[in-house]
Coordinates of C-alpha atoms and ligand atoms in Angstrom, one line a residue:
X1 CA 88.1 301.1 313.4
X2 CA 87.5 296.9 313.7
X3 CA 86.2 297.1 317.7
X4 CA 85.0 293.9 319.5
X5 CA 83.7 294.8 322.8
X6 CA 83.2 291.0 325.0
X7 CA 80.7 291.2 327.5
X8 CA 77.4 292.0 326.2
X9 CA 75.9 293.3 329.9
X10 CA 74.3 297.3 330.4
X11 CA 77.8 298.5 329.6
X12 CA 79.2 296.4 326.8
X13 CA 75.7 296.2 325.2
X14 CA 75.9 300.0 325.4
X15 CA 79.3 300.5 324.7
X16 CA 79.1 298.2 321.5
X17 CA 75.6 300.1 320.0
X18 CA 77.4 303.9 320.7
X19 CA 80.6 303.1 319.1
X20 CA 78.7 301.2 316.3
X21 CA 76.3 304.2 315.9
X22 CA 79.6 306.8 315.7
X23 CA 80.7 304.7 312.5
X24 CA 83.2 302.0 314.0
X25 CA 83.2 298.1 312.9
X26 CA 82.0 296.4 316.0
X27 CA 81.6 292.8 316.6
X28 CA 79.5 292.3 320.2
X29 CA 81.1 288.8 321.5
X30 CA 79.3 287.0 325.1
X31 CA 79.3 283.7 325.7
X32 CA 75.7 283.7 327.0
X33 CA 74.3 282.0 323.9
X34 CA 70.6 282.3 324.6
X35 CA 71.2 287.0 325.4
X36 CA 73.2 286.6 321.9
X37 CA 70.5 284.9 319.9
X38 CA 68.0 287.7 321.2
X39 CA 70.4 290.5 320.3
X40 CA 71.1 289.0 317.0
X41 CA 67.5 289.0 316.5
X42 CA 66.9 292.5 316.9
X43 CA 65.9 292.3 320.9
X44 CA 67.8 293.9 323.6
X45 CA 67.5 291.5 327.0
X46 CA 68.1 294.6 329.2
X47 CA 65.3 297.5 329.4
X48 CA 67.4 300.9 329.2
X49 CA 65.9 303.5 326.8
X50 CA 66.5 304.2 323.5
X51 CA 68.7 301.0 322.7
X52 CA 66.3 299.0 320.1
X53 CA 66.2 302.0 318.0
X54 CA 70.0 302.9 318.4
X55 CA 70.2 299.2 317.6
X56 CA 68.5 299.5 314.3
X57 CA 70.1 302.3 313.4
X58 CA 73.3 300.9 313.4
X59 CA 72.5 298.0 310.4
X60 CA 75.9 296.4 309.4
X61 CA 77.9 298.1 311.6
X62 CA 77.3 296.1 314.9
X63 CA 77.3 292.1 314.8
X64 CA 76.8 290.0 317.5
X65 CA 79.0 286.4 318.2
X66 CA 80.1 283.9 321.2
X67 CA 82.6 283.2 319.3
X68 CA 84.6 285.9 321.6
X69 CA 88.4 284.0 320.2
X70 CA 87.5 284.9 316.5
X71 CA 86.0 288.5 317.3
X72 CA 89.5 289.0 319.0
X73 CA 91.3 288.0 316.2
X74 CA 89.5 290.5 313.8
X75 CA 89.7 293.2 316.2
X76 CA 92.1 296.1 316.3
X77 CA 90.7 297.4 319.4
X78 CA 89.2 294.9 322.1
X79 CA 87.2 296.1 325.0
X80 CA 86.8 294.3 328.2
X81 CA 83.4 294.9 329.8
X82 CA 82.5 291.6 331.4
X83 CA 81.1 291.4 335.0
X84 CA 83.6 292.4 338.2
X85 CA 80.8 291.1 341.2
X86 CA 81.9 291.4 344.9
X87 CA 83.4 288.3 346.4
X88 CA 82.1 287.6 349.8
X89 CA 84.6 289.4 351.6
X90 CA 84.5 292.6 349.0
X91 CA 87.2 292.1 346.9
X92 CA 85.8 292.4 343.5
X93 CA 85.7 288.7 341.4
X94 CA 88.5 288.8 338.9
X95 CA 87.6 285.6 337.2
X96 CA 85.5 286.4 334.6
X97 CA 88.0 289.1 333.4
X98 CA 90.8 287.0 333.3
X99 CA 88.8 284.3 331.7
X100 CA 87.8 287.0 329.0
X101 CA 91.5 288.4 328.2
X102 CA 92.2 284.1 327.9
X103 CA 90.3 283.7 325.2
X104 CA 91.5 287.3 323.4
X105 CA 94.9 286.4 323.7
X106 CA 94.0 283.0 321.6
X107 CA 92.9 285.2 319.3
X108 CA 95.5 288.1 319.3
X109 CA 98.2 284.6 319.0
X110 CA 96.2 283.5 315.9
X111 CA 97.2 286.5 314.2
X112 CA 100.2 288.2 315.4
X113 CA 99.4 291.9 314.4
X114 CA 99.0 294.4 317.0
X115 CA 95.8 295.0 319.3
X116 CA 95.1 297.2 322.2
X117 CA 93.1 295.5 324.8
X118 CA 91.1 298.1 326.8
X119 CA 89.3 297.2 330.0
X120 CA 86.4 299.1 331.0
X121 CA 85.4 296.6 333.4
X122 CA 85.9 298.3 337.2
X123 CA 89.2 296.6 338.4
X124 CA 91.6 297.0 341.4
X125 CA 94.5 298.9 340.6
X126 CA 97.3 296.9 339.4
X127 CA 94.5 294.7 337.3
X128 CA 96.4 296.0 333.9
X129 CA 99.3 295.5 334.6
X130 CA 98.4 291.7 335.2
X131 CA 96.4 291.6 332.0
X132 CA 99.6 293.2 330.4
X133 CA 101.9 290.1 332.2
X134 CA 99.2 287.4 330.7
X135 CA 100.1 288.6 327.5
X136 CA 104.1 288.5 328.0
X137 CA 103.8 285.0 329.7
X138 CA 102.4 283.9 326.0
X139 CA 105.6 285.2 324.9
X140 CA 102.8 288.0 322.7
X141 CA 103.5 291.3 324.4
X142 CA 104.7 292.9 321.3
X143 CA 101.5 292.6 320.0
X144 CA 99.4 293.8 323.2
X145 CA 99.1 296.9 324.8
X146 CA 96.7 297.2 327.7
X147 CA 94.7 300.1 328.7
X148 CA 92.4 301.4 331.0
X149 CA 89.2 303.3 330.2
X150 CA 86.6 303.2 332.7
X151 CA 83.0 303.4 332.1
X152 CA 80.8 305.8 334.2
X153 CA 77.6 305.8 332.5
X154 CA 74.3 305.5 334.6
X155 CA 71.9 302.4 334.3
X156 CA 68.5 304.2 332.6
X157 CA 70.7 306.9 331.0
X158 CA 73.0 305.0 329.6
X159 CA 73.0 305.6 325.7
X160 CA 73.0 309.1 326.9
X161 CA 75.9 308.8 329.5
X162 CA 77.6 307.1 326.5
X163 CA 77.3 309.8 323.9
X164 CA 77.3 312.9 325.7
X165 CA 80.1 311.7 328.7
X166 CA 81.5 314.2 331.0
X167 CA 84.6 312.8 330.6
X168 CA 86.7 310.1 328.7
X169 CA 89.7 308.3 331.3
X170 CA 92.5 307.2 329.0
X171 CA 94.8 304.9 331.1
X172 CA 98.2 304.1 329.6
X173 CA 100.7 304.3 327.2
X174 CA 100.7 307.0 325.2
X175 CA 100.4 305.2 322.1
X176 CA 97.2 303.1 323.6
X177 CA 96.2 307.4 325.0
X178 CA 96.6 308.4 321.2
X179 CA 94.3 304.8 319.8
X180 CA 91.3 305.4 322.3
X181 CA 91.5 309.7 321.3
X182 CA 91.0 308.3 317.7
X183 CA 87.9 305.6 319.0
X184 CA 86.2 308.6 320.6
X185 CA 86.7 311.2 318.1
X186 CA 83.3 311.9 317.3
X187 CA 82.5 311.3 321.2
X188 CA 85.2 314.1 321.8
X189 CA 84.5 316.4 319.4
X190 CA 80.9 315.8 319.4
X191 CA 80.2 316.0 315.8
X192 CA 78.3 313.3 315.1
X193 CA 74.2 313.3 314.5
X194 CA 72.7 312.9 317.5
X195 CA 70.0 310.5 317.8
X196 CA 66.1 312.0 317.6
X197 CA 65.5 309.6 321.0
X198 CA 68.8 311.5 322.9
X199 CA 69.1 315.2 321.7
X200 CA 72.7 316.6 322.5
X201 CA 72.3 318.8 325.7
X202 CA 72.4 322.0 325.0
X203 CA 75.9 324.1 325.3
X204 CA 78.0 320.4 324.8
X205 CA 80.8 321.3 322.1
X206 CA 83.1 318.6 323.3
X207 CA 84.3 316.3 325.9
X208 CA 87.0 316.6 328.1
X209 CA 90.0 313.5 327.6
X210 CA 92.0 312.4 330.8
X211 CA 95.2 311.0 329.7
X212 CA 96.3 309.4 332.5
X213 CA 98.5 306.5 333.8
X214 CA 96.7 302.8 334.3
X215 CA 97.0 303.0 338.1
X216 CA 95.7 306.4 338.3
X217 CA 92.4 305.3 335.9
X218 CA 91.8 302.1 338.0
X219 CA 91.7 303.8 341.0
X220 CA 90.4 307.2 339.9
X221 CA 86.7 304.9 338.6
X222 CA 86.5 303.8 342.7
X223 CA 87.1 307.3 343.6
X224 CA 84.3 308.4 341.9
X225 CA 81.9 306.4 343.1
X226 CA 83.1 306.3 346.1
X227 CA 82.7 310.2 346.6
X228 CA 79.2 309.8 344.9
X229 CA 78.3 307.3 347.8
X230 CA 79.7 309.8 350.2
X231 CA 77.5 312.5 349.3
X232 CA 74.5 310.3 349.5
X233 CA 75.5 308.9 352.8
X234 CA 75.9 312.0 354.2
X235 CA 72.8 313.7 353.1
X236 CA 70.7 310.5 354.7
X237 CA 72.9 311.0 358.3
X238 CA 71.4 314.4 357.7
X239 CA 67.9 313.5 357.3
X240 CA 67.7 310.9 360.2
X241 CA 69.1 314.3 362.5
X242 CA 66.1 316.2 360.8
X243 CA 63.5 313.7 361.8
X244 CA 64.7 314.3 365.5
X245 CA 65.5 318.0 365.6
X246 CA 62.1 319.2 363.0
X247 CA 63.7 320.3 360.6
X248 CA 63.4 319.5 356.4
X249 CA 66.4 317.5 354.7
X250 CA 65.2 318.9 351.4
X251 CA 65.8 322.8 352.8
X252 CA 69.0 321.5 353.7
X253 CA 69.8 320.0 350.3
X254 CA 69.2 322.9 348.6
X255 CA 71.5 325.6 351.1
X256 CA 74.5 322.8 351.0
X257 CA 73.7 322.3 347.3
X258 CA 73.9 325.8 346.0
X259 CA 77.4 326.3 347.1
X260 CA 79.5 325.3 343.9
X261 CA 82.0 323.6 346.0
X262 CA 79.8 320.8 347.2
X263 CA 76.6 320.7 344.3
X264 CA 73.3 319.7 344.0
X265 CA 73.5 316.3 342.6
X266 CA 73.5 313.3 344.6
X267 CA 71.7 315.1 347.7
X268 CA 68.5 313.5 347.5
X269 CA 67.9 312.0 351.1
X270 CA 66.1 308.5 351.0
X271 CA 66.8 304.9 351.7
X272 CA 70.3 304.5 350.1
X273 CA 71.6 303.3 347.6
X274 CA 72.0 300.1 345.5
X275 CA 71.9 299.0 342.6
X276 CA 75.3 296.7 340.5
X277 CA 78.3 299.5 341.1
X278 CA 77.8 301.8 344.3
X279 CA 77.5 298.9 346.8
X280 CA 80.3 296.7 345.5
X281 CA 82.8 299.9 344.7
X282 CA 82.7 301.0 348.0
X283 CA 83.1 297.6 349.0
X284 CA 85.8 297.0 346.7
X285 CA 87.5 300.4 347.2
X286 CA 87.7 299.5 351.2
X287 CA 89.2 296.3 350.3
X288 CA 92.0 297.5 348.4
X289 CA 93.3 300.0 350.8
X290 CA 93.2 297.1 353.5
X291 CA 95.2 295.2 351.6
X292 CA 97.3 298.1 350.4
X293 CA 97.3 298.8 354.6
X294 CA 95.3 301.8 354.5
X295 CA 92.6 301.6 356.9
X296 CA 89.7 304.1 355.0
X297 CA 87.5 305.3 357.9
X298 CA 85.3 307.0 355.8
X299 CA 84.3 304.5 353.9
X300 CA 83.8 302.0 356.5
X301 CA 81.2 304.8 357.5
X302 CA 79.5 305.3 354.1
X303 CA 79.0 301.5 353.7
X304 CA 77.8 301.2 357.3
X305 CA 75.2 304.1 356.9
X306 CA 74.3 303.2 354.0
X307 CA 73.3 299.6 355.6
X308 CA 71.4 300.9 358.5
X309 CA 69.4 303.7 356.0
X310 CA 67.5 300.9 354.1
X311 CA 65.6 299.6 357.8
X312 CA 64.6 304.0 358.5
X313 CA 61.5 302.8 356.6
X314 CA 60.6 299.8 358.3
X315 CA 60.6 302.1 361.6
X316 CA 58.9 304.7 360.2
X317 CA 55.9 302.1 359.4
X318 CA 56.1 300.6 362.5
X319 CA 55.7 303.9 364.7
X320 CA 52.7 304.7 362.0
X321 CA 50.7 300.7 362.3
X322 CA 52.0 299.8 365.2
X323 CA 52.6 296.1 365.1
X324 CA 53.3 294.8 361.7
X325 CA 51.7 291.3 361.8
X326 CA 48.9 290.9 359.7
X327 CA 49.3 294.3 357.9
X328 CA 49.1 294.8 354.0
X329 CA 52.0 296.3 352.9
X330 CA 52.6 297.1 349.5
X331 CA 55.7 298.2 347.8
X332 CA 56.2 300.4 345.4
X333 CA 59.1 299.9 343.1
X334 CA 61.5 296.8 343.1
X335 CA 64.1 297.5 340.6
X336 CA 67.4 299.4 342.2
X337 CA 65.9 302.6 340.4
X338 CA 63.7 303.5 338.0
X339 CA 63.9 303.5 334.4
X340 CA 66.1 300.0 334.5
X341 CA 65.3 296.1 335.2
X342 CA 68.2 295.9 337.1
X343 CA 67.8 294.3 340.7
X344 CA 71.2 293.9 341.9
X345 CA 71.3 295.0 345.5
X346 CA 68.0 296.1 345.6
X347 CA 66.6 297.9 348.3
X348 CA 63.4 296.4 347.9
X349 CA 64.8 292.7 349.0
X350 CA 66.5 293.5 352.3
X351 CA 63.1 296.1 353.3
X352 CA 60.5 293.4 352.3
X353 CA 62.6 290.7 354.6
X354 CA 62.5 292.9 357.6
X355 CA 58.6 293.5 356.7
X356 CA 58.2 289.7 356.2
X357 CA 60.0 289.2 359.5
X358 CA 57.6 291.3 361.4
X359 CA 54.7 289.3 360.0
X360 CA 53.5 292.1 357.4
X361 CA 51.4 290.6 354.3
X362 CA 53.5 292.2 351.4
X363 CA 52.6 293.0 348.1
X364 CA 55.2 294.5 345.8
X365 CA 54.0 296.1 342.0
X366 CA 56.9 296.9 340.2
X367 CA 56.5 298.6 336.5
X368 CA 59.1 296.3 334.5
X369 CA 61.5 294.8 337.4
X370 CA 58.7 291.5 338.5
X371 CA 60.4 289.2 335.9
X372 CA 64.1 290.0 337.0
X373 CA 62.8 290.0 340.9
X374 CA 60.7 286.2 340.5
X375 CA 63.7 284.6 342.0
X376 CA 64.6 286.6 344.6
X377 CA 61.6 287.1 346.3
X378 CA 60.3 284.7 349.3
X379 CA 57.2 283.2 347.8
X380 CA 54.8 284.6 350.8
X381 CA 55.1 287.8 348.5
X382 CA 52.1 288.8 346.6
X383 CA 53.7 290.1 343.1
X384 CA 51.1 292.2 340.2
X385 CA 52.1 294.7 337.6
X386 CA 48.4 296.3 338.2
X387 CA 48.8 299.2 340.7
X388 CA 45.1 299.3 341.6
X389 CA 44.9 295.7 342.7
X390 CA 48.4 296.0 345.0
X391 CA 46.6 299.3 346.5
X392 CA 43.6 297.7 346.7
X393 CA 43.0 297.6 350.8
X394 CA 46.6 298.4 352.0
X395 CA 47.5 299.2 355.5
X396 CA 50.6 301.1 354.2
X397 CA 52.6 302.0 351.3
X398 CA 56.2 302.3 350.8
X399 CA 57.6 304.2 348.0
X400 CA 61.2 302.2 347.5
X401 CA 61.8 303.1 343.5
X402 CA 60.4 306.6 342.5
X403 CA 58.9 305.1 338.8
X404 CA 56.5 307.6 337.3
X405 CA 53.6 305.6 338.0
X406 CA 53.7 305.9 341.4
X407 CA 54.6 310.0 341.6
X408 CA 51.6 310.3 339.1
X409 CA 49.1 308.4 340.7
X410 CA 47.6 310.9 342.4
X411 CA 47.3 311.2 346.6
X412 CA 43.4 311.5 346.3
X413 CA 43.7 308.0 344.5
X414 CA 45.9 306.6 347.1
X415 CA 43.8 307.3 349.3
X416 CA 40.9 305.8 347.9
X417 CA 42.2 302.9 347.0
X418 CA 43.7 302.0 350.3
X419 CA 42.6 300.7 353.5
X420 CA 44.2 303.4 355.3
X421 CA 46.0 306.2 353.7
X422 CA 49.5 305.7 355.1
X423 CA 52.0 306.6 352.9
X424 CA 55.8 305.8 353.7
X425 CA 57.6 307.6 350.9
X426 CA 61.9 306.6 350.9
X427 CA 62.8 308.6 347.9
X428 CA 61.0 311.5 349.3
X429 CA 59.3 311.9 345.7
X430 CA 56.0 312.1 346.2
X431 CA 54.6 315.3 344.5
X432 CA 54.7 317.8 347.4
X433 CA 50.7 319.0 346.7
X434 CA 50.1 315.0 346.8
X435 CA 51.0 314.5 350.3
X436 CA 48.2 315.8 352.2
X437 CA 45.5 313.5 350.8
X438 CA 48.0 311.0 352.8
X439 CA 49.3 310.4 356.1
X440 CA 52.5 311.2 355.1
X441 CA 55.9 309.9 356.4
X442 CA 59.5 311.0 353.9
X443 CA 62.9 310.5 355.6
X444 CA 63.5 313.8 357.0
X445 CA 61.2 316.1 356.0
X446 CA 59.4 318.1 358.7
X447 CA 56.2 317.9 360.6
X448 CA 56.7 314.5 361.1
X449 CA 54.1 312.9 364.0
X450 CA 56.2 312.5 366.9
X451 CA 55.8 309.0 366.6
X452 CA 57.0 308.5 363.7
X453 CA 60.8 309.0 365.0
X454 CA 61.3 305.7 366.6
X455 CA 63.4 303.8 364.6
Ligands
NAD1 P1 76.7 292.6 333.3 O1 76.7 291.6 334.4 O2 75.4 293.3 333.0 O3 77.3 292.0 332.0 C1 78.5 291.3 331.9 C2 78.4 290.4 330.7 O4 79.7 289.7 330.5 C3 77.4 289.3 330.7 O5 76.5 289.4 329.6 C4 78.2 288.0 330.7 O6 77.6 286.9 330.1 C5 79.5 288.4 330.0 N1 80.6 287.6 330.3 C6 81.1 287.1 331.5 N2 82.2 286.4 331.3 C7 82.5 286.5 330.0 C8 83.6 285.9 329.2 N3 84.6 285.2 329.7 N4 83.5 286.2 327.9 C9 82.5 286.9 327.3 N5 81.5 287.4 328.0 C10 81.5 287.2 329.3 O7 77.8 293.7 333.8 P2 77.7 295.3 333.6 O8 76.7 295.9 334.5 O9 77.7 295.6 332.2 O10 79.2 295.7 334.2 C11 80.4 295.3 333.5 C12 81.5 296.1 334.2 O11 81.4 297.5 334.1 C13 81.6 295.8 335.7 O12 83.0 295.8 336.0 C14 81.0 297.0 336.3 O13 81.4 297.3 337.6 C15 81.4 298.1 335.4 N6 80.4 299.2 335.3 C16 79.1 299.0 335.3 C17 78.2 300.1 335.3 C18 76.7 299.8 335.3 O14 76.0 300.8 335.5 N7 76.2 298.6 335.1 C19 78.7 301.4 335.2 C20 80.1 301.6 335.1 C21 80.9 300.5 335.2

């Protein structure tokens, strides 16, 4: 099939190399000339594993253009996957989408044979059926279907997310259902060579399609997350009871955990989490039921804990150094999470504000996130991809973004390279038979110093 996928960001990129890879004509279409001249080059602007050599092994199948008009005209399938940010007051920003679906209907005009537009971008429900009113106000409806197929692959997993999915969400008619069956065949039936970088898991046979109505997919992408942000929120509420009651979050991860009903993912206490989807979901989520008139309680909850967890860390350092003026911090980890160069709501930013506030000396190492972090980080902060030199005489150090590096560095060499060996760990990551080299402090694990539990 002749698929143009316009956005070119973790999920387009992504999108466009998997379909590309599974035999489909795909034409990549941004208009951020200087990430398109890279990509037509051979170099992917995002770090997320395996895509250079997925790239390569696509050859003539993938393309990349700004010319986003023209790859819509010689499309039969068009894929939204442009940028939905949060608007100040929550409500995801619709502008870029609707600037995107402009440009494809000049091209779907210039033609006049049928195209599906499909929108993976994560929309408020009722966003299709606008798209789908954009195109009958052109007086080209007959020629444009609109559905909705919402991405939920994970940054630093995301070639894999893409060809081994849980699950495929169809929104639509069923003719636009029946098109996007036939784009993910081989995704669906899973009969394509995997990849040597991304084996196929073991036991996968197929994938399961959702053939749903546009509402129900719009909305159904929020839920998701949502719940996912739930889970998280709840298991750090439980933590911060742990550090005042003794007892160990990760004990209690694993009895809720092994009940089927509730399961182990996404029970990982911590500092929260960030990163370009959970923050602005929720956020967006909220925003819609206000406006629909649905006040969500919960989810005023999971955003507001989820605020408040970042700061356990800040406290926990405190009760360990007492006052923070003057102190070398260093931080561990800037990017959202490991294994991406993503820093879009960041832990990292807000702790290293509170830690400048206090008059702490920071010093942040990150593995592949210091070029994405330059400018957005208050130039009192001591940056270095060497690990040694940012250990080098530290009061403290705070784990923020469990890389590798840092869980295989070793608590004897922690301690040696630091001033003192205090060791504020919010992922609670740190290799369990590394931790008493260290004055260890997780988020609610046990035998915690009694001090530590002022925050
Ligand atoms: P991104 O910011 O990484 O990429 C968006 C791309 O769209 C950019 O390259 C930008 O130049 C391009 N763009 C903007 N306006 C354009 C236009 N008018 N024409 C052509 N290109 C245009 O975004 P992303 O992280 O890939 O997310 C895309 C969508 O997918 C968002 O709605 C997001 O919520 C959703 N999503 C993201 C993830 C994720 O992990 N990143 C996962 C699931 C869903």
């Amino acid at each position: 099939m002749r698929v143009t996928v316009i956005g070119t960001g973790y999920v387009g990129l992504t999108t466009g190399i998997c379909l590309a890879y599974i035999g489909h004509e795909v034409a990549c279409a941004d208009t951020n000339e200087s990430k398109t001249q890279q990509l037509r080059n051979g170099n992917i602007p995002i770090y997320e594993f395996g895509l250079p050599e997925m790239l390569e092994a696509c050859g003539e199948r993938i393309r990349f253009t700004t010319e986003c008009r023209e790859a819509a005209r010689t499309a039969d399938i068009v894929i939204l996957a442009v940028g939905t940010p949060a608007k100040a007051e929550g409500a995801p920003e619709l502008a870029y989408l609707y600037a995107a679906m402009e440009t494809v209907l000049d091209g779907i005009a210039e033609k006049s044979t049928p195209t599906l537009i499909v929108n993976k971008s994560t929309v408020p429900v009722g966003t299709g059926d606008k798209l789908a009113a954009m195109a009958a106000s052109r007086g080209i409806s007959q020629f444009v279907d609109v559905a909705s197929n919402p991405e939920f692959l994970r940054q630093g997993s995301a070639m894999s997310d893409t060809l081994y999915p849980e699950r495929i969400v169809a929104g639509g008619s069923p003719q636009a259902q029946a098109i996007l069956k036939e784009l993910y065949g081989p995704l669906l039936r899973q009969d394509f060579s995997p990849p040597a970088l991304a084996p196929r898991p073991p036991g996968l046979e197929t994938v399961p399609f959702y053939a749903v109505d546009l509402k129900s997919a719009e909305l159904g992408k929020y839920a998701a997350n949502a719940f996912l942000a739930m889970k998280i929120s709840f298991i750090n509420e439980m933590a911060n009871l742990c550090d005042r009651v003794g007892a160990d979050v990760s004990e209690i991860a694993d009895i809720l955990g092994s009940d089927s009903r509730i399961g182990k993912a996404f029970l990982q206490a911590g500092i929260g989490y960030g990163g370009s989807c959970f923050p602005k979901d929720t956020k967006a989520l909220h925003h819609i039921a206000g406006t629909s008139g649905y006040d969500f309680k919960l989810l005023s909850s999971v955003i507001e804990v989820n605020r408040f967890q970042k700061y356990v860390l800040v406290g926990k350092l405190r009760s360990a150094l007492g006052a923070l003026g003057g102190r070398k911090v260093t931080i561990l980890g800037l990017t959202f999470k490991p294994e991406t160069d993503d820093m879009r709501e960041a832990p990292s930013l807000p702790i290293i504000e509170a830690l400048l506030a206090e008059g702490a000396c920071v010093t942040a190492h990150d593995p592949v996130g210091l070029n994405a972090a330059k400018n957005l980080l208050p130039a009192v902060v001591t940056t270095t991809t060497n690990l040694d030199e940012a250990l080098q005489n530290a009061d403290a150090a705070v784990l923020v973004t469990e890389w590798p590096i840092y869980l295989n560095y070793g608590g004897r060499t922690y301690r040696e390279r630091m001033k003192q060996p205090i060791f504020v760990d919010g992922r609670n990551a740190l290799p369990v038979s590394d931790r008493s080299w260290l004055d260890y402090y997780g988020v609610g694990m046990r035998a915690l110093p009694s001090a530590a539990l002022s925050i």
